[in-house]
Amino acid sequence: MAKDQKIVLTADRPTGKLHLGHFVGSIQNRIKLQDESYRSFYMIADVQGLTDNADNPQKIRDSVIEVALDNLACGLDPKKTIMFIQSEIPEIAELTVFFLNLVTLARLKRNPTVKDEMKQKGFGENVPTGFLCYPVSQSADILFAKANLIPVGDDQLPVLEQANEIVDTFNRFYGETFDHIKNLVGDTPRLMGIDGNVKMSKSLNNAIYLSDTKEEISKKVMNMYTDPNHIHVEDKGKIEGNVVFTYLDIFDPDKKEVTELKKKYQQGGLGDVVIKKRLIEILENIISPIRDKRQELSKDRDAIMKILEDGTQKAREIAKETMVEVKKAMKINYF
Ligand code: TRP
């Protein structure tokens, strides 16, 4: 394989259905890249999902099929992308154990992604060790497949940086084995939540899901944060921090019209309901084909599991090859 050939790998934690933030952050890129790359992987990160849900295995189990459905409905194609389940590849766990020797506790605690998430979840010193170490296992997720291009949301960049440090240390200790990985952040690296929070997230309860009905979308858009001082139609409105305009900028294909609407809104004379109705139509146009395909695919859950089983088998073969190389490099190839 030529060194510059793209091997793409992405993953979702199966902790619930996926939302528009996932769509613009990484799903769109993974769909595009499956046509352009030498090899493409999509992993359902159930082991990582368990790092902060150890007490709720049913949630993880139920979400595996949901995230698979979301991705297939968006256009991920199992003929082009190897779709697999993390826990079914024991080599990832094995590689994680070896990588743990290459990373210090201080470095993990300094990782900005881990730090933010620990704060958000209120873990403090009582953080589960598996959670603290997830950047290490995420490095194994990527490197077992020798993936070199990783589409992610921008919150994941520090994790990928740490993966490259693991590559450097591994190569220094045991000889050139892994190449550096590159990230690919979507056009919208971070989508604002419907409440105006900087990040759309299930746990913040501010998400629009790829499976939402038109009624759900309408309700959420109608409740969107706009400008609290824009009370009457004739009032001058603010664009900054206004979720409806933030979304129109991202999702409305008619950029010229958005510029006009912004002008009108700022001058006064444009009501929230008008722009909200416009946004509902635009989001419905994006989500309805996904929702319909999802609905269709969900009728045959066995077929989805079969896709994952076949993909897992392929990924496992690749994992075994990598581990032969890794163990040889580490001088733990005994028999
Ligand atoms: N941590 C990622 C997220 O929360 C999911 C993930 C797990 C991942 N393993 C990965 C992403 C490997 C890219 C590559 O979105």
Short mmCIF file of C-alpha atoms and ligand atoms in Angstrom, two decimals:
data_model
loop_
_atom_site.label_atom_id
_atom_site.label_comp_id
_atom_site.label_asym_id
_atom_site.label_seq_id
_atom_site.Cartn_x
_atom_site.Cartn_y
_atom_site.Cartn_z
CA MET A 1 0.00 0.00 0.00
CA ALA A 2 1.32 3.42 -0.93
CA LYS A 3 2.02 5.66 2.03
CA ASP A 4 -0.22 8.45 0.82
CA GLN A 5 -3.31 6.29 0.42
CA LYS A 6 -6.12 7.41 2.63
CA ILE A 7 -7.35 5.01 5.26
CA VAL A 8 -10.28 6.65 6.97
CA LEU A 9 -11.70 5.67 10.32
CA THR A 10 -14.48 7.28 12.31
CA ALA A 11 -16.70 6.21 15.15
CA ASP A 12 -19.68 7.10 17.26
CA ARG A 13 -20.31 6.27 20.88
CA PRO A 14 -23.57 4.35 21.03
CA THR A 15 -25.19 6.35 23.81
CA GLY A 16 -28.31 7.47 21.93
CA LYS A 17 -29.54 8.54 18.53
CA LEU A 18 -27.41 10.92 16.49
CA HIS A 19 -28.26 14.57 15.90
CA LEU A 20 -27.55 17.40 13.48
CA GLY A 21 -24.29 18.21 15.31
CA HIS A 22 -22.96 14.77 14.39
CA PHE A 23 -24.25 15.24 10.85
CA VAL A 24 -22.35 18.44 10.10
CA GLY A 25 -19.38 17.57 12.33
CA SER A 26 -18.37 14.21 10.94
CA ILE A 27 -21.10 12.16 9.18
CA GLN A 28 -21.06 14.30 6.02
CA ASN A 29 -17.29 13.90 5.78
CA ARG A 30 -17.35 10.17 6.35
CA ILE A 31 -19.91 9.74 3.56
CA LYS A 32 -17.81 11.81 1.19
CA LEU A 33 -14.57 10.05 2.07
CA GLN A 34 -15.88 6.52 1.59
CA ASP A 35 -15.73 7.20 -2.15
CA GLU A 36 -12.30 8.79 -2.13
CA SER A 37 -10.29 6.57 0.13
CA TYR A 38 -8.37 3.36 -0.25
CA ARG A 39 -10.20 1.92 2.72
CA SER A 40 -12.80 3.28 5.09
CA PHE A 41 -13.90 2.12 8.52
CA TYR A 42 -16.83 3.06 10.69
CA MET A 43 -16.73 1.82 14.26
CA ILE A 44 -19.46 1.68 16.86
CA ALA A 45 -17.50 2.54 20.00
CA ASP A 46 -19.43 0.50 22.55
CA VAL A 47 -16.37 -0.04 24.77
CA GLN A 48 -15.81 3.70 24.88
CA GLY A 49 -19.52 4.24 25.48
CA LEU A 50 -19.25 2.04 28.56
CA THR A 51 -16.42 4.13 30.05
CA ASP A 52 -18.98 6.51 31.50
CA ASN A 53 -22.02 4.24 31.33
CA ALA A 54 -20.69 1.12 33.04
CA ASP A 55 -23.91 0.86 35.03
CA ASN A 56 -26.18 1.11 31.99
CA PRO A 57 -25.26 -1.62 29.50
CA GLN A 58 -28.79 -1.73 28.11
CA LYS A 59 -28.53 1.85 26.88
CA ILE A 60 -25.32 1.02 25.02
CA ARG A 61 -26.75 -2.20 23.63
CA ASP A 62 -29.92 -0.51 22.36
CA SER A 63 -27.98 2.38 20.85
CA VAL A 64 -25.68 0.21 18.74
CA ILE A 65 -28.40 -0.39 16.19
CA GLU A 66 -29.63 3.22 16.43
CA VAL A 67 -26.30 4.75 15.45
CA ALA A 68 -25.86 2.14 12.71
CA LEU A 69 -29.29 3.10 11.35
CA ASP A 70 -28.48 6.81 11.54
CA ASN A 71 -25.29 6.36 9.55
CA LEU A 72 -26.80 4.03 6.96
CA ALA A 73 -29.75 6.40 6.54
CA CYS A 74 -27.34 9.28 5.88
CA GLY A 75 -25.67 7.28 3.13
CA LEU A 76 -22.88 5.28 4.70
CA ASP A 77 -22.51 2.29 2.38
CA PRO A 78 -21.40 -1.05 3.83
CA LYS A 79 -19.99 -1.97 0.42
CA LYS A 80 -17.55 0.91 0.70
CA THR A 81 -17.13 1.21 4.46
CA ILE A 82 -16.24 -1.54 6.87
CA MET A 83 -18.78 -1.10 9.67
CA PHE A 84 -17.91 -2.88 12.90
CA ILE A 85 -18.41 -3.07 16.65
CA GLN A 86 -15.46 -2.14 18.88
CA SER A 87 -15.93 -4.76 21.60
CA GLU A 88 -15.85 -7.54 18.99
CA ILE A 89 -12.23 -6.67 18.17
CA PRO A 90 -10.26 -7.86 21.24
CA GLU A 91 -7.04 -6.73 19.53
CA ILE A 92 -8.11 -3.14 20.21
CA ALA A 93 -8.20 -3.88 23.94
CA GLU A 94 -4.85 -5.63 23.68
CA LEU A 95 -3.27 -2.71 21.86
CA THR A 96 -4.74 -0.34 24.45
CA VAL A 97 -2.90 -2.20 27.22
CA PHE A 98 0.41 -1.79 25.40
CA PHE A 99 -0.25 1.88 24.66
CA LEU A 100 -1.05 2.59 28.33
CA ASN A 101 2.66 2.16 29.08
CA LEU A 102 3.45 5.04 26.74
CA VAL A 103 1.23 7.65 28.37
CA THR A 104 1.52 9.33 31.75
CA LEU A 105 -1.29 10.05 34.16
CA ALA A 106 -0.34 13.74 34.13
CA ARG A 107 -0.67 13.87 30.34
CA LEU A 108 -4.12 12.26 30.42
CA LYS A 109 -5.34 14.67 33.09
CA ARG A 110 -4.10 17.57 30.96
CA ASN A 111 -5.95 16.48 27.83
CA PRO A 112 -8.44 19.33 27.23
CA THR A 113 -11.17 17.03 25.88
CA VAL A 114 -10.96 14.73 28.88
CA LYS A 115 -10.76 17.70 31.23
CA ASP A 116 -13.89 19.32 29.76
CA GLU A 117 -15.88 16.12 29.77
CA MET A 118 -14.82 15.27 33.32
CA LYS A 119 -15.99 18.69 34.43
CA GLN A 120 -19.26 18.37 32.54
CA LYS A 121 -19.93 14.99 34.13
CA GLY A 122 -18.80 16.16 37.57
CA PHE A 123 -16.29 13.31 38.00
CA GLY A 124 -13.43 15.04 39.83
CA GLU A 125 -10.93 12.57 41.30
CA ASN A 126 -13.60 9.86 41.18
CA VAL A 127 -13.33 9.56 37.42
CA PRO A 128 -13.54 5.96 36.21
CA THR A 129 -10.03 4.97 35.07
CA GLY A 130 -11.40 3.65 31.80
CA PHE A 131 -12.90 7.04 31.07
CA LEU A 132 -9.72 8.92 31.91
CA CYS A 133 -7.82 6.60 29.58
CA TYR A 134 -10.22 6.73 26.67
CA PRO A 135 -7.81 8.75 24.51
CA VAL A 136 -5.45 5.78 24.77
CA SER A 137 -8.06 3.28 23.68
CA GLN A 138 -9.18 5.68 20.97
CA SER A 139 -5.60 5.65 19.67
CA ALA A 140 -5.82 1.87 19.50
CA ASP A 141 -9.17 2.15 17.65
CA ILE A 142 -7.41 4.13 14.97
CA LEU A 143 -4.01 2.48 14.83
CA PHE A 144 -5.08 -1.17 14.73
CA ALA A 145 -6.48 -0.28 11.31
CA LYS A 146 -3.46 1.86 10.38
CA ALA A 147 -5.95 4.62 9.67
CA ASN A 148 -4.42 7.97 8.74
CA LEU A 149 -7.39 10.26 8.22
CA ILE A 150 -9.95 10.82 10.95
CA PRO A 151 -13.07 12.95 10.38
CA VAL A 152 -14.14 14.36 13.74
CA GLY A 153 -15.81 17.27 15.47
CA ASP A 154 -13.31 19.81 16.79
CA ASP A 155 -13.80 18.68 20.41
CA GLN A 156 -11.87 15.53 19.48
CA LEU A 157 -8.71 17.26 18.24
CA PRO A 158 -6.79 16.96 21.53
CA VAL A 159 -7.50 13.22 21.55
CA LEU A 160 -6.00 12.87 18.08
CA GLU A 161 -3.01 14.93 19.13
CA GLN A 162 -2.43 12.50 21.94
CA ALA A 163 -2.72 9.60 19.50
CA ASN A 164 0.13 11.09 17.49
CA GLU A 165 2.25 11.30 20.63
CA ILE A 166 1.60 7.60 21.15
CA VAL A 167 2.70 6.97 17.56
CA ASP A 168 5.95 8.85 18.22
CA THR A 169 6.70 7.06 21.47
CA PHE A 170 5.82 3.65 20.09
CA ASN A 171 8.05 4.17 17.06
CA ARG A 172 10.90 5.46 19.23
CA PHE A 173 10.77 2.50 21.63
CA TYR A 174 10.00 -0.31 19.20
CA GLY A 175 10.89 0.91 15.70
CA GLU A 176 8.88 2.55 12.89
CA THR A 177 5.49 0.86 13.02
CA PHE A 178 2.75 3.50 12.82
CA ASP A 179 2.30 6.63 10.70
CA HIS A 180 0.96 9.92 12.01
CA ILE A 181 -2.75 10.49 11.70
CA LYS A 182 -4.46 13.56 10.29
CA ASN A 183 -7.78 14.97 11.38
CA LEU A 184 -10.50 16.29 9.15
CA VAL A 185 -12.91 18.70 10.77
CA GLY A 186 -16.24 19.39 9.04
CA ASP A 187 -17.31 22.79 7.66
CA THR A 188 -19.20 23.25 10.91
CA PRO A 189 -16.87 21.83 13.53
CA ARG A 190 -19.29 22.59 16.35
CA LEU A 191 -23.01 23.10 16.02
CA MET A 192 -24.76 25.35 18.53
CA GLY A 193 -27.60 23.77 20.50
CA ILE A 194 -31.18 25.00 20.04
CA ASP A 195 -30.88 26.80 23.40
CA GLY A 196 -27.87 28.85 22.27
CA ASN A 197 -25.34 26.71 24.15
CA VAL A 198 -22.08 26.46 22.18
CA LYS A 199 -22.50 22.74 21.64
CA MET A 200 -25.42 20.58 20.58
CA SER A 201 -25.45 17.57 22.85
CA LYS A 202 -27.82 14.91 23.99
CA SER A 203 -26.86 15.39 27.61
CA LEU A 204 -27.62 19.12 27.37
CA ASN A 205 -31.06 18.29 25.97
CA ASN A 206 -30.67 20.83 23.16
CA ALA A 207 -30.45 18.61 20.08
CA ILE A 208 -32.40 18.06 16.87
CA TYR A 209 -32.17 14.37 15.98
CA LEU A 210 -31.80 12.86 12.53
CA SER A 211 -34.87 10.80 13.39
CA ASP A 212 -37.05 13.69 14.62
CA THR A 213 -40.52 14.03 13.08
CA LYS A 214 -41.59 17.24 11.39
CA GLU A 215 -43.64 18.06 14.49
CA GLU A 216 -40.61 17.62 16.73
CA ILE A 217 -38.47 19.77 14.45
CA SER A 218 -41.17 22.48 14.39
CA LYS A 219 -41.54 22.48 18.13
CA LYS A 220 -37.78 22.72 18.68
CA VAL A 221 -37.30 25.51 16.14
CA MET A 222 -40.26 27.44 17.53
CA ASN A 223 -38.58 27.27 20.96
CA MET A 224 -35.17 28.28 19.63
CA TYR A 225 -33.23 31.02 21.35
CA THR A 226 -33.22 34.18 19.23
CA ASP A 227 -32.84 37.68 20.65
CA PRO A 228 -34.65 38.10 23.97
CA ASN A 229 -35.03 41.85 23.31
CA HIS A 230 -36.68 41.32 19.93
CA ILE A 231 -40.25 41.37 21.22
CA HIS A 232 -42.26 43.19 18.56
CA VAL A 233 -41.90 42.70 14.82
CA GLU A 234 -40.75 46.30 14.41
CA ASP A 235 -38.02 45.95 17.08
CA LYS A 236 -34.42 45.85 15.89
CA GLY A 237 -33.08 42.33 16.27
CA LYS A 238 -29.64 40.90 16.99
CA ILE A 239 -27.99 38.29 14.79
CA GLU A 240 -25.09 37.39 17.08
CA GLY A 241 -25.88 34.37 19.25
CA ASN A 242 -29.26 34.08 17.51
CA VAL A 243 -29.68 30.37 16.93
CA VAL A 244 -32.11 30.69 14.03
CA PHE A 245 -29.67 32.80 12.01
CA THR A 246 -26.75 30.62 13.02
CA TYR A 247 -28.63 27.64 11.56
CA LEU A 248 -29.77 29.52 8.46
CA ASP A 249 -26.12 30.38 7.79
CA ILE A 250 -25.23 26.70 7.94
CA PHE A 251 -28.23 24.99 6.37
CA ASP A 252 -29.98 27.48 4.06
CA PRO A 253 -28.77 26.95 0.49
CA ASP A 254 -29.90 30.48 -0.50
CA LYS A 255 -27.13 32.57 1.05
CA LYS A 256 -28.26 35.76 -0.69
CA GLU A 257 -31.70 35.52 0.84
CA VAL A 258 -30.17 34.92 4.29
CA THR A 259 -28.13 38.12 3.91
CA GLU A 260 -31.34 40.02 3.04
CA LEU A 261 -33.22 38.52 5.97
CA LYS A 262 -30.41 39.43 8.36
CA LYS A 263 -30.48 43.02 7.16
CA LYS A 264 -34.24 43.25 7.63
CA TYR A 265 -34.07 41.65 11.05
CA GLN A 266 -31.42 44.08 12.23
CA GLN A 267 -33.33 47.09 10.90
CA GLY A 268 -36.59 45.95 12.49
CA GLY A 269 -39.67 44.72 10.68
CA LEU A 270 -39.01 41.00 10.53
CA GLY A 271 -40.64 38.72 13.07
CA ASP A 272 -39.13 35.60 14.63
CA VAL A 273 -41.96 33.42 13.36
CA VAL A 274 -41.13 34.17 9.72
CA ILE A 275 -37.50 33.13 10.01
CA LYS A 276 -38.40 30.15 12.19
CA LYS A 277 -40.89 28.88 9.63
CA ARG A 278 -38.23 29.19 6.95
CA LEU A 279 -35.77 27.20 9.08
CA ILE A 280 -38.35 24.48 9.78
CA GLU A 281 -38.78 23.92 6.03
CA ILE A 282 -35.04 23.83 5.43
CA LEU A 283 -34.35 21.36 8.23
CA GLU A 284 -37.30 19.22 7.20
CA ASN A 285 -35.86 19.07 3.67
CA ILE A 286 -32.58 17.77 5.05
CA ILE A 287 -33.96 15.41 7.67
CA SER A 288 -37.03 13.93 5.96
CA PRO A 289 -35.13 11.74 3.44
CA ILE A 290 -32.86 10.53 6.27
CA ARG A 291 -35.84 9.83 8.51
CA ASP A 292 -37.67 7.95 5.75
CA LYS A 293 -34.68 5.81 4.88
CA ARG A 294 -34.08 5.14 8.57
CA GLN A 295 -37.68 4.05 8.98
CA GLU A 296 -37.36 1.70 6.01
CA LEU A 297 -34.06 0.20 7.20
CA SER A 298 -35.30 -0.28 10.75
CA LYS A 299 -37.88 -2.80 9.55
CA ASP A 300 -35.14 -5.39 9.10
CA ARG A 301 -32.91 -5.20 12.17
CA ASP A 302 -31.39 -8.60 11.47
CA ALA A 303 -30.04 -7.22 8.20
CA ILE A 304 -28.37 -4.36 10.07
CA MET A 305 -26.78 -6.77 12.53
CA LYS A 306 -25.57 -8.88 9.62
CA ILE A 307 -23.87 -5.82 8.09
CA LEU A 308 -22.11 -5.22 11.40
CA GLU A 309 -21.16 -8.87 11.75
CA ASP A 310 -19.63 -9.02 8.28
CA GLY A 311 -17.79 -5.74 8.81
CA THR A 312 -16.51 -6.91 12.17
CA GLN A 313 -15.09 -10.04 10.60
CA LYS A 314 -13.16 -7.96 8.05
CA ALA A 315 -11.89 -5.54 10.68
CA ARG A 316 -10.78 -8.46 12.84
CA GLU A 317 -8.60 -9.88 10.05
CA ILE A 318 -6.89 -6.53 9.68
CA ALA A 319 -6.47 -6.25 13.46
CA LYS A 320 -4.77 -9.63 13.62
CA GLU A 321 -2.27 -8.62 10.95
CA THR A 322 -1.41 -5.44 12.81
CA MET A 323 -0.96 -7.29 16.10
CA VAL A 324 1.55 -9.70 14.56
CA GLU A 325 3.61 -6.69 13.54
CA VAL A 326 3.15 -4.93 16.90
CA LYS A 327 4.12 -7.97 18.95
CA LYS A 328 7.17 -8.57 16.82
CA ALA A 329 8.24 -4.96 17.28
CA MET A 330 7.68 -5.24 21.04
CA LYS A 331 9.53 -8.56 21.23
CA ILE A 332 6.55 -10.38 22.69
CA ASN A 333 6.15 -12.83 19.81
CA TYR A 334 7.11 -16.05 21.58
CA PHE A 335 5.71 -19.08 19.82
N1 TRP B 1 -14.65 9.84 21.00
C1 TRP B 1 -15.38 9.89 19.75
C2 TRP B 1 -16.63 10.76 19.99
O1 TRP B 1 -17.08 10.89 21.10
C3 TRP B 1 -15.79 8.53 19.26
C4 TRP B 1 -14.61 7.68 18.87
C5 TRP B 1 -14.20 6.52 19.45
C6 TRP B 1 -13.76 7.91 17.74
N2 TRP B 1 -13.15 6.00 18.78
C7 TRP B 1 -12.84 6.82 17.74
C8 TRP B 1 -13.68 8.90 16.76
C9 TRP B 1 -11.83 6.73 16.76
C10 TRP B 1 -12.67 8.81 15.81
C11 TRP B 1 -11.76 7.73 15.81
O2 TRP B 1 -17.18 11.25 19.03
#
